Amino acid sequence: MEGQGMETGQILSMNGGCGEESYAKNSHAQNAYLLRTIPVLHAALLDFCTKKLPAIVAIADLGCSSGPNTLFAISQSMSIIHDTCRQIGCSPPQFSVFLNDLPSNDFNTVFKSLPQFQKRMMEENGQDFGPCYIAGVPGSFYGRLFPAKSLHFVQSSTSLHWLSQVPLELSDCSDKAMVNKGKIYISRTSPPRVVEAYLSQFRRDFCSFLRLRSEEIAPGGHMVLTFRGRRMPDPFPDESCLLWDYLGLAFQDLVSQGLIEEEKLDSYNTPYYEPYVEDVRAEIEREGSFTLDRLEIIVAPWDGVNGGQRYDRRKTAEMMAKAMRAVNESMITSHFGDQILDSLFERFIDIMARDTKEVEHPSLVVSLIRKS
């Protein structure tokens, strides 16, 4: 990530495997968002099923990652379509499922889980379910992934807040108006032009994402997207920025200890953005390929990383540190090396444990229909 010039696809990967610091073991919060998305997913699929279904329904999950959440939304989608078809008296379709993520994703763990997944789907839905054919599609969803008009239903959960790259404007460390001093994401101390650069990058990326999907989704096809976002126009709310401020303070501690250089920290920014809900609506209208069916805000509690269990503040901080590490380790290592990781997240735990703030974490759920 030297110079912040690399695309996210070259440096971002969730920690693979099933170890204690893996994404698979530290994605409870993402599961909480998935559960809250089901009503919107269900409504979109019911609308989809009222139309003449093709004999083979093609479904894509963009940003599938690995672990227990990977196949959850896919299983829900296929089960809803299957059950709806039985209720209205038509033959259930076959399914062609595409699991997409960056080439560095741990697809091996995903593929190993597929035989058991197929068996469970048959047990839960009956012997007339499917068949279901599943394939992996490595690549960035900010690029073209599928043939024209080949998809019927697309879903993506907790992925689109990752940008295609750090805004290029932030790579010019000679311009003090673009130096995000001591921070790794937007903060109240960030210069206005840093905030503007992040917003501009999101707009470019989201518009590109919609345009590319419009080429791949058949007319009348549906798309349900869930990603972190803001429910207020203020670009600095704690519910969007607090965890990144904690991590920035942890980095600053390492600078004060002489473990990393100050210039090294000042040249590091996270390719991440939580857009304001109305900015998302505006971009959908501006791009023009999709009808906005629903746009809702769902909220996870501040300690959603606990997976519903109650812990004290320090235990929650420890689990949050694992969750942050699972998604940020590859980028941090690319820029700073791996020697600082343990010290960095130990400091993160101490900083979060000492604080008393408990902020909710909102996400946006967007249901779209491809225009004819």
Coordinates of C-alpha atoms in Angstrom, one line a residue:
M1 CA 0.0 0.0 0.0
E2 CA 3.1 2.2 -0.4
G3 CA 2.0 5.7 -1.5
Q4 CA -1.6 4.7 -1.2
G5 CA -1.6 4.1 -5.0
M6 CA -2.7 0.5 -5.0
E7 CA -6.2 -0.6 -5.8
T8 CA -8.1 -2.2 -2.9
G9 CA -8.3 -5.5 -4.8
Q10 CA -4.5 -5.8 -4.6
I11 CA -4.2 -5.4 -0.8
L12 CA -7.6 -6.2 0.8
S13 CA -8.5 -9.7 2.0
M14 CA -10.4 -10.9 5.0
N15 CA -8.3 -13.1 7.2
G16 CA -8.8 -16.6 5.9
G17 CA -9.1 -20.0 7.6
C18 CA -10.9 -20.8 10.8
G19 CA -8.4 -19.6 13.4
E20 CA -9.0 -17.2 16.3
E21 CA -8.1 -14.2 14.2
S22 CA -9.9 -15.3 11.0
Y23 CA -12.9 -13.4 9.5
A24 CA -14.9 -16.6 9.9
K25 CA -14.5 -16.5 13.7
N26 CA -15.0 -12.7 13.9
S27 CA -18.0 -11.8 11.8
H28 CA -20.8 -11.7 14.3
A29 CA -21.7 -8.1 13.5
Q30 CA -22.0 -8.9 9.8
N31 CA -24.4 -11.8 10.7
A32 CA -26.5 -9.3 12.7
Y33 CA -26.9 -7.1 9.6
L34 CA -27.8 -10.2 7.5
L35 CA -30.6 -11.1 9.9
R36 CA -32.0 -7.6 9.8
T37 CA -31.9 -7.7 6.0
I38 CA -34.2 -10.7 5.6
P39 CA -37.5 -8.8 5.4
V40 CA -36.3 -6.7 2.5
L41 CA -34.7 -9.7 0.8
H42 CA -38.0 -11.6 1.2
A43 CA -40.1 -8.8 -0.3
A44 CA -37.8 -8.4 -3.3
L45 CA -37.8 -12.2 -4.0
L46 CA -41.6 -12.4 -3.7
D47 CA -41.9 -9.6 -6.3
F48 CA -39.4 -11.5 -8.4
C49 CA -41.4 -14.7 -8.2
T50 CA -44.6 -13.0 -9.4
K51 CA -43.0 -12.7 -12.8
K52 CA -42.4 -15.5 -15.2
L53 CA -39.5 -17.3 -13.8
P54 CA -36.8 -18.8 -16.0
A55 CA -36.1 -22.5 -15.8
I56 CA -32.7 -21.6 -14.3
V57 CA -32.4 -18.7 -11.9
A58 CA -29.0 -17.1 -11.8
I59 CA -28.1 -15.6 -8.4
A60 CA -24.8 -13.8 -7.6
D61 CA -23.5 -12.9 -4.1
L62 CA -20.9 -10.1 -4.5
G63 CA -18.3 -9.8 -1.7
C64 CA -19.2 -13.3 -0.3
S65 CA -16.0 -13.6 1.8
S66 CA -15.7 -16.9 3.7
G67 CA -17.1 -18.3 6.9
P68 CA -20.6 -19.0 8.3
N69 CA -22.1 -15.9 6.7
T70 CA -21.0 -16.7 3.2
L71 CA -23.9 -19.0 2.2
F72 CA -26.5 -17.6 4.6
A73 CA -28.1 -15.0 2.2
I74 CA -27.8 -17.5 -0.7
S75 CA -29.6 -20.2 1.2
Q76 CA -32.3 -17.7 2.2
S77 CA -32.8 -16.6 -1.4
M78 CA -33.1 -20.1 -2.8
S79 CA -35.4 -21.2 0.0
I80 CA -37.7 -18.3 -0.5
I81 CA -37.9 -18.8 -4.3
H82 CA -38.5 -22.5 -3.8
D83 CA -41.2 -22.1 -1.2
T84 CA -43.0 -19.4 -3.2
C85 CA -43.1 -21.5 -6.3
R86 CA -44.6 -24.4 -4.4
Q87 CA -47.2 -22.1 -2.9
I88 CA -48.3 -20.7 -6.2
G89 CA -48.3 -24.1 -7.9
C90 CA -45.4 -23.8 -10.3
S91 CA -42.3 -25.9 -10.7
P92 CA -39.4 -24.7 -8.7
P93 CA -36.4 -23.6 -10.8
Q94 CA -32.9 -24.9 -10.9
F95 CA -30.3 -22.5 -9.5
S96 CA -27.0 -21.3 -10.8
V97 CA -25.2 -19.5 -8.0
F98 CA -22.1 -17.4 -8.3
L99 CA -20.0 -16.5 -5.3
N100 CA -17.8 -13.5 -6.0
D101 CA -15.0 -11.9 -4.0
L102 CA -11.5 -10.6 -4.6
P103 CA -8.9 -13.2 -5.9
S104 CA -7.3 -13.2 -2.4
N105 CA -10.4 -14.4 -0.8
D106 CA -10.3 -17.8 1.0
F107 CA -12.4 -19.6 -1.6
N108 CA -10.9 -23.0 -0.5
T109 CA -12.7 -22.8 2.8
V110 CA -15.9 -21.9 1.0
F111 CA -15.6 -24.8 -1.4
K112 CA -15.0 -27.3 1.3
S113 CA -18.3 -26.3 3.0
L114 CA -20.3 -26.9 -0.2
P115 CA -21.1 -30.6 0.1
Q116 CA -22.6 -30.2 3.6
F117 CA -24.4 -27.0 2.4
Q118 CA -26.0 -28.9 -0.5
K119 CA -27.1 -31.7 1.8
R120 CA -28.6 -29.3 4.3
M121 CA -30.6 -27.4 1.6
M122 CA -32.1 -30.7 0.4
E123 CA -33.0 -31.7 4.0
E124 CA -34.6 -28.3 4.7
N125 CA -36.4 -27.8 1.4
G126 CA -37.4 -31.3 0.3
Q127 CA -36.2 -33.6 -2.4
D128 CA -37.7 -31.5 -5.1
F129 CA -35.2 -28.7 -4.3
G130 CA -32.8 -27.6 -7.0
P131 CA -30.6 -28.8 -8.4
C132 CA -28.2 -26.0 -7.4
Y133 CA -24.9 -25.4 -9.2
I134 CA -22.4 -23.2 -7.4
A135 CA -19.3 -21.5 -8.8
G136 CA -16.7 -19.1 -7.5
V137 CA -16.0 -15.8 -9.5
P138 CA -12.8 -14.1 -8.4
G139 CA -12.6 -10.4 -9.2
S140 CA -13.5 -6.9 -8.0
F141 CA -17.2 -5.9 -8.3
Y142 CA -15.9 -2.5 -9.4
G143 CA -15.1 -4.3 -12.7
R144 CA -17.2 -6.4 -15.1
L145 CA -17.8 -9.9 -13.8
F146 CA -20.6 -11.6 -15.8
P147 CA -22.0 -11.8 -19.4
A148 CA -24.6 -9.4 -20.5
K149 CA -28.1 -9.9 -19.0
S150 CA -27.1 -13.2 -17.4
L151 CA -28.2 -12.6 -13.8
H152 CA -31.6 -12.5 -12.3
F153 CA -30.9 -11.7 -8.7
V154 CA -27.9 -10.1 -7.1
Q155 CA -27.1 -9.6 -3.5
S156 CA -24.3 -8.0 -1.6
S157 CA -23.9 -7.7 2.2
T158 CA -21.4 -5.5 4.2
S159 CA -19.1 -5.0 1.2
L160 CA -19.9 -1.8 -0.7
H161 CA -18.5 0.5 2.0
W162 CA -15.1 -0.7 0.7
L163 CA -13.9 1.6 -2.0
S164 CA -12.0 0.6 -5.1
Q165 CA -9.0 2.5 -3.8
V166 CA -7.9 5.2 -1.4
P167 CA -8.8 8.6 -3.1
L168 CA -5.8 9.4 -5.2
E169 CA -5.8 13.0 -3.9
L170 CA -4.7 11.7 -0.5
S171 CA -1.4 10.3 -1.9
D172 CA 0.1 13.9 -2.3
C173 CA 1.7 14.3 1.2
S174 CA 3.3 17.6 0.0
D175 CA -0.2 19.2 0.0
K176 CA -1.0 19.9 3.7
A177 CA -4.7 20.3 2.9
M178 CA -4.8 16.6 1.9
V179 CA -2.8 15.2 4.8
N180 CA -5.1 13.4 7.3
K181 CA -2.8 14.0 10.2
G182 CA -2.6 11.2 12.7
K183 CA -5.8 9.6 11.3
I184 CA -6.5 6.6 9.1
Y185 CA -10.1 7.6 8.1
I186 CA -12.4 10.6 8.2
S187 CA -12.4 12.3 11.6
R188 CA -13.4 15.7 13.0
T189 CA -9.8 16.8 12.7
S190 CA -9.7 15.9 9.0
P191 CA -9.3 18.7 6.5
P192 CA -12.4 19.5 4.5
R193 CA -10.7 18.4 1.2
V194 CA -10.0 14.9 2.7
V195 CA -13.8 14.5 3.4
E196 CA -14.6 15.8 -0.2
A197 CA -12.1 13.3 -1.7
Y198 CA -13.7 10.4 0.1
L199 CA -17.2 11.4 -1.0
S200 CA -16.0 11.9 -4.6
Q201 CA -14.4 8.4 -4.6
F202 CA -17.6 6.8 -3.3
R203 CA -19.7 8.5 -6.0
R204 CA -17.4 7.3 -8.7
D205 CA -17.3 3.8 -7.3
F206 CA -21.0 3.4 -6.6
C207 CA -22.0 4.8 -10.0
S208 CA -19.5 2.4 -11.7
F209 CA -20.9 -0.5 -9.6
L210 CA -24.5 0.3 -10.7
R211 CA -23.6 0.8 -14.4
L212 CA -21.7 -2.6 -14.5
R213 CA -24.5 -4.5 -12.8
S214 CA -27.0 -2.9 -15.1
E215 CA -25.2 -4.6 -18.0
E216 CA -25.1 -8.0 -16.2
I217 CA -28.7 -8.1 -14.8
A218 CA -31.6 -9.0 -17.1
P219 CA -34.4 -6.5 -17.3
G220 CA -36.7 -6.9 -14.4
G221 CA -34.0 -8.5 -12.3
H222 CA -33.5 -7.5 -8.7
M223 CA -30.6 -6.5 -6.5
V224 CA -30.5 -6.1 -2.7
L225 CA -27.4 -4.4 -1.2
T226 CA -26.5 -3.9 2.4
F227 CA -23.6 -1.8 3.5
R228 CA -22.5 0.6 6.2
G229 CA -23.9 4.1 5.9
R230 CA -24.9 7.2 7.7
R231 CA -28.4 8.3 8.7
M232 CA -27.3 11.9 9.1
P233 CA -25.6 14.4 6.8
D234 CA -22.8 15.1 9.3
P235 CA -19.7 13.3 7.9
F236 CA -18.2 12.8 11.4
P237 CA -20.7 11.0 13.6
D238 CA -19.3 8.7 16.2
E239 CA -21.4 5.8 14.9
S240 CA -19.4 6.0 11.7
C241 CA -16.0 7.2 12.9
L242 CA -15.4 6.2 16.5
L243 CA -13.8 2.8 15.8
W244 CA -11.5 4.3 13.3
D245 CA -10.6 7.0 15.8
Y246 CA -9.7 4.3 18.3
L247 CA -7.5 2.6 15.7
G248 CA -5.9 6.0 14.8
L249 CA -5.1 6.7 18.4
A250 CA -3.5 3.2 18.7
F251 CA -1.3 4.1 15.7
Q252 CA -0.4 7.4 17.3
D253 CA 0.7 5.5 20.4
L254 CA 3.1 3.5 18.2
V255 CA 4.4 6.7 16.8
S256 CA 5.1 8.1 20.3
Q257 CA 6.9 4.8 21.2
G258 CA 9.1 5.1 18.1
L259 CA 7.7 1.9 16.6
I260 CA 6.5 3.5 13.4
E261 CA 7.4 6.8 11.8
E262 CA 5.0 9.7 11.9
E263 CA 5.2 10.2 8.1
K264 CA 4.3 6.6 7.6
L265 CA 1.1 7.0 9.6
D266 CA 0.2 10.3 7.8
S267 CA 0.5 8.5 4.4
Y268 CA -1.9 5.7 5.4
N269 CA -5.6 6.0 4.8
T270 CA -8.3 3.4 4.8
P271 CA -10.2 2.7 1.5
Y272 CA -13.6 2.8 3.2
Y273 CA -16.5 5.1 3.3
E274 CA -19.9 5.2 4.9
P275 CA -22.2 7.3 2.7
Y276 CA -25.1 9.4 3.8
V277 CA -28.4 7.7 2.9
E278 CA -29.6 10.6 0.7
D279 CA -26.3 10.6 -1.2
V280 CA -27.0 6.9 -2.0
R281 CA -30.5 7.8 -3.2
A282 CA -29.1 10.6 -5.4
E283 CA -26.5 8.4 -7.0
I284 CA -29.1 5.7 -7.9
E285 CA -31.3 8.4 -9.5
R286 CA -28.4 9.9 -11.3
E287 CA -27.1 6.6 -12.8
G288 CA -30.6 5.8 -13.9
S289 CA -30.5 2.1 -14.7
F290 CA -32.5 0.9 -11.6
T291 CA -35.8 1.6 -10.0
L292 CA -35.3 2.2 -6.3
D293 CA -37.8 -0.2 -4.6
R294 CA -36.8 0.2 -1.0
L295 CA -34.2 2.1 1.0
E296 CA -34.1 1.4 4.7
I297 CA -31.7 1.9 7.6
I298 CA -31.0 -1.0 10.0
V299 CA -29.0 -0.6 13.2
A300 CA -26.8 -3.0 15.1
P301 CA -25.9 -2.3 18.8
W302 CA -22.5 -1.0 19.8
D303 CA -21.5 -4.5 21.1
G304 CA -22.9 -6.5 18.1
V305 CA -19.5 -8.2 17.8
N306 CA -20.5 -10.3 20.9
G307 CA -23.0 -12.3 18.8
G308 CA -25.8 -11.6 21.3
Q309 CA -23.9 -12.5 24.4
R310 CA -23.3 -10.0 27.2
Y311 CA -19.8 -9.1 28.1
D312 CA -18.1 -6.4 30.0
R313 CA -16.5 -3.4 28.3
R314 CA -13.0 -4.9 28.0
K315 CA -14.2 -8.2 26.7
T316 CA -16.2 -6.4 24.0
A317 CA -13.1 -4.3 23.2
E318 CA -11.1 -7.5 22.8
M319 CA -13.7 -9.0 20.4
M320 CA -13.9 -5.7 18.5
A321 CA -10.2 -5.7 18.1
K322 CA -10.3 -9.2 16.6
A323 CA -13.1 -8.1 14.2
M324 CA -11.1 -5.0 13.1
R325 CA -8.0 -7.0 12.7
A326 CA -9.7 -9.7 10.6
V327 CA -10.7 -7.1 8.0
N328 CA -7.8 -4.6 8.2
E329 CA -4.7 -6.9 8.7
S330 CA -3.8 -7.3 5.1
M331 CA -3.9 -3.6 4.4
I332 CA -1.9 -2.7 7.6
T333 CA 0.7 -5.3 6.8
S334 CA 1.0 -4.0 3.2
H335 CA 1.9 -0.5 4.5
F336 CA 3.6 -1.0 7.8
G337 CA 4.7 -4.7 7.9
D338 CA 3.4 -7.3 10.3
Q339 CA 5.7 -6.6 13.3
I340 CA 3.3 -4.0 14.8
L341 CA 0.1 -5.9 14.6
D342 CA 0.0 -7.3 18.1
S343 CA 1.1 -4.1 19.7
L344 CA -1.4 -2.1 17.6
F345 CA -4.4 -4.1 18.6
E346 CA -3.4 -4.4 22.2
R347 CA -3.4 -0.6 22.3
F348 CA -6.8 -0.5 20.5
I349 CA -8.2 -2.7 23.2
D350 CA -6.9 -0.5 26.0
I351 CA -8.2 2.7 24.3
M352 CA -11.7 1.3 23.7
A353 CA -11.9 -0.3 27.1
R354 CA -11.1 3.0 28.8
D355 CA -13.8 4.9 26.9
T356 CA -17.5 4.9 27.9
K357 CA -19.1 5.7 24.5
E358 CA -21.7 3.2 23.2
V359 CA -22.7 4.1 19.7
E360 CA -25.0 2.2 17.4
H361 CA -23.8 1.0 13.9
P362 CA -26.2 1.8 11.1
S363 CA -26.3 0.1 7.7
L364 CA -28.3 0.8 4.6
V365 CA -30.5 -1.8 2.8
V366 CA -31.2 -1.0 -0.8
S367 CA -33.6 -2.9 -3.0
L368 CA -33.3 -2.2 -6.7
I369 CA -35.1 -3.4 -9.9
R370 CA -33.4 -3.3 -13.3
K371 CA -35.4 -1.1 -15.6
S372 CA -36.6 -2.6 -18.9

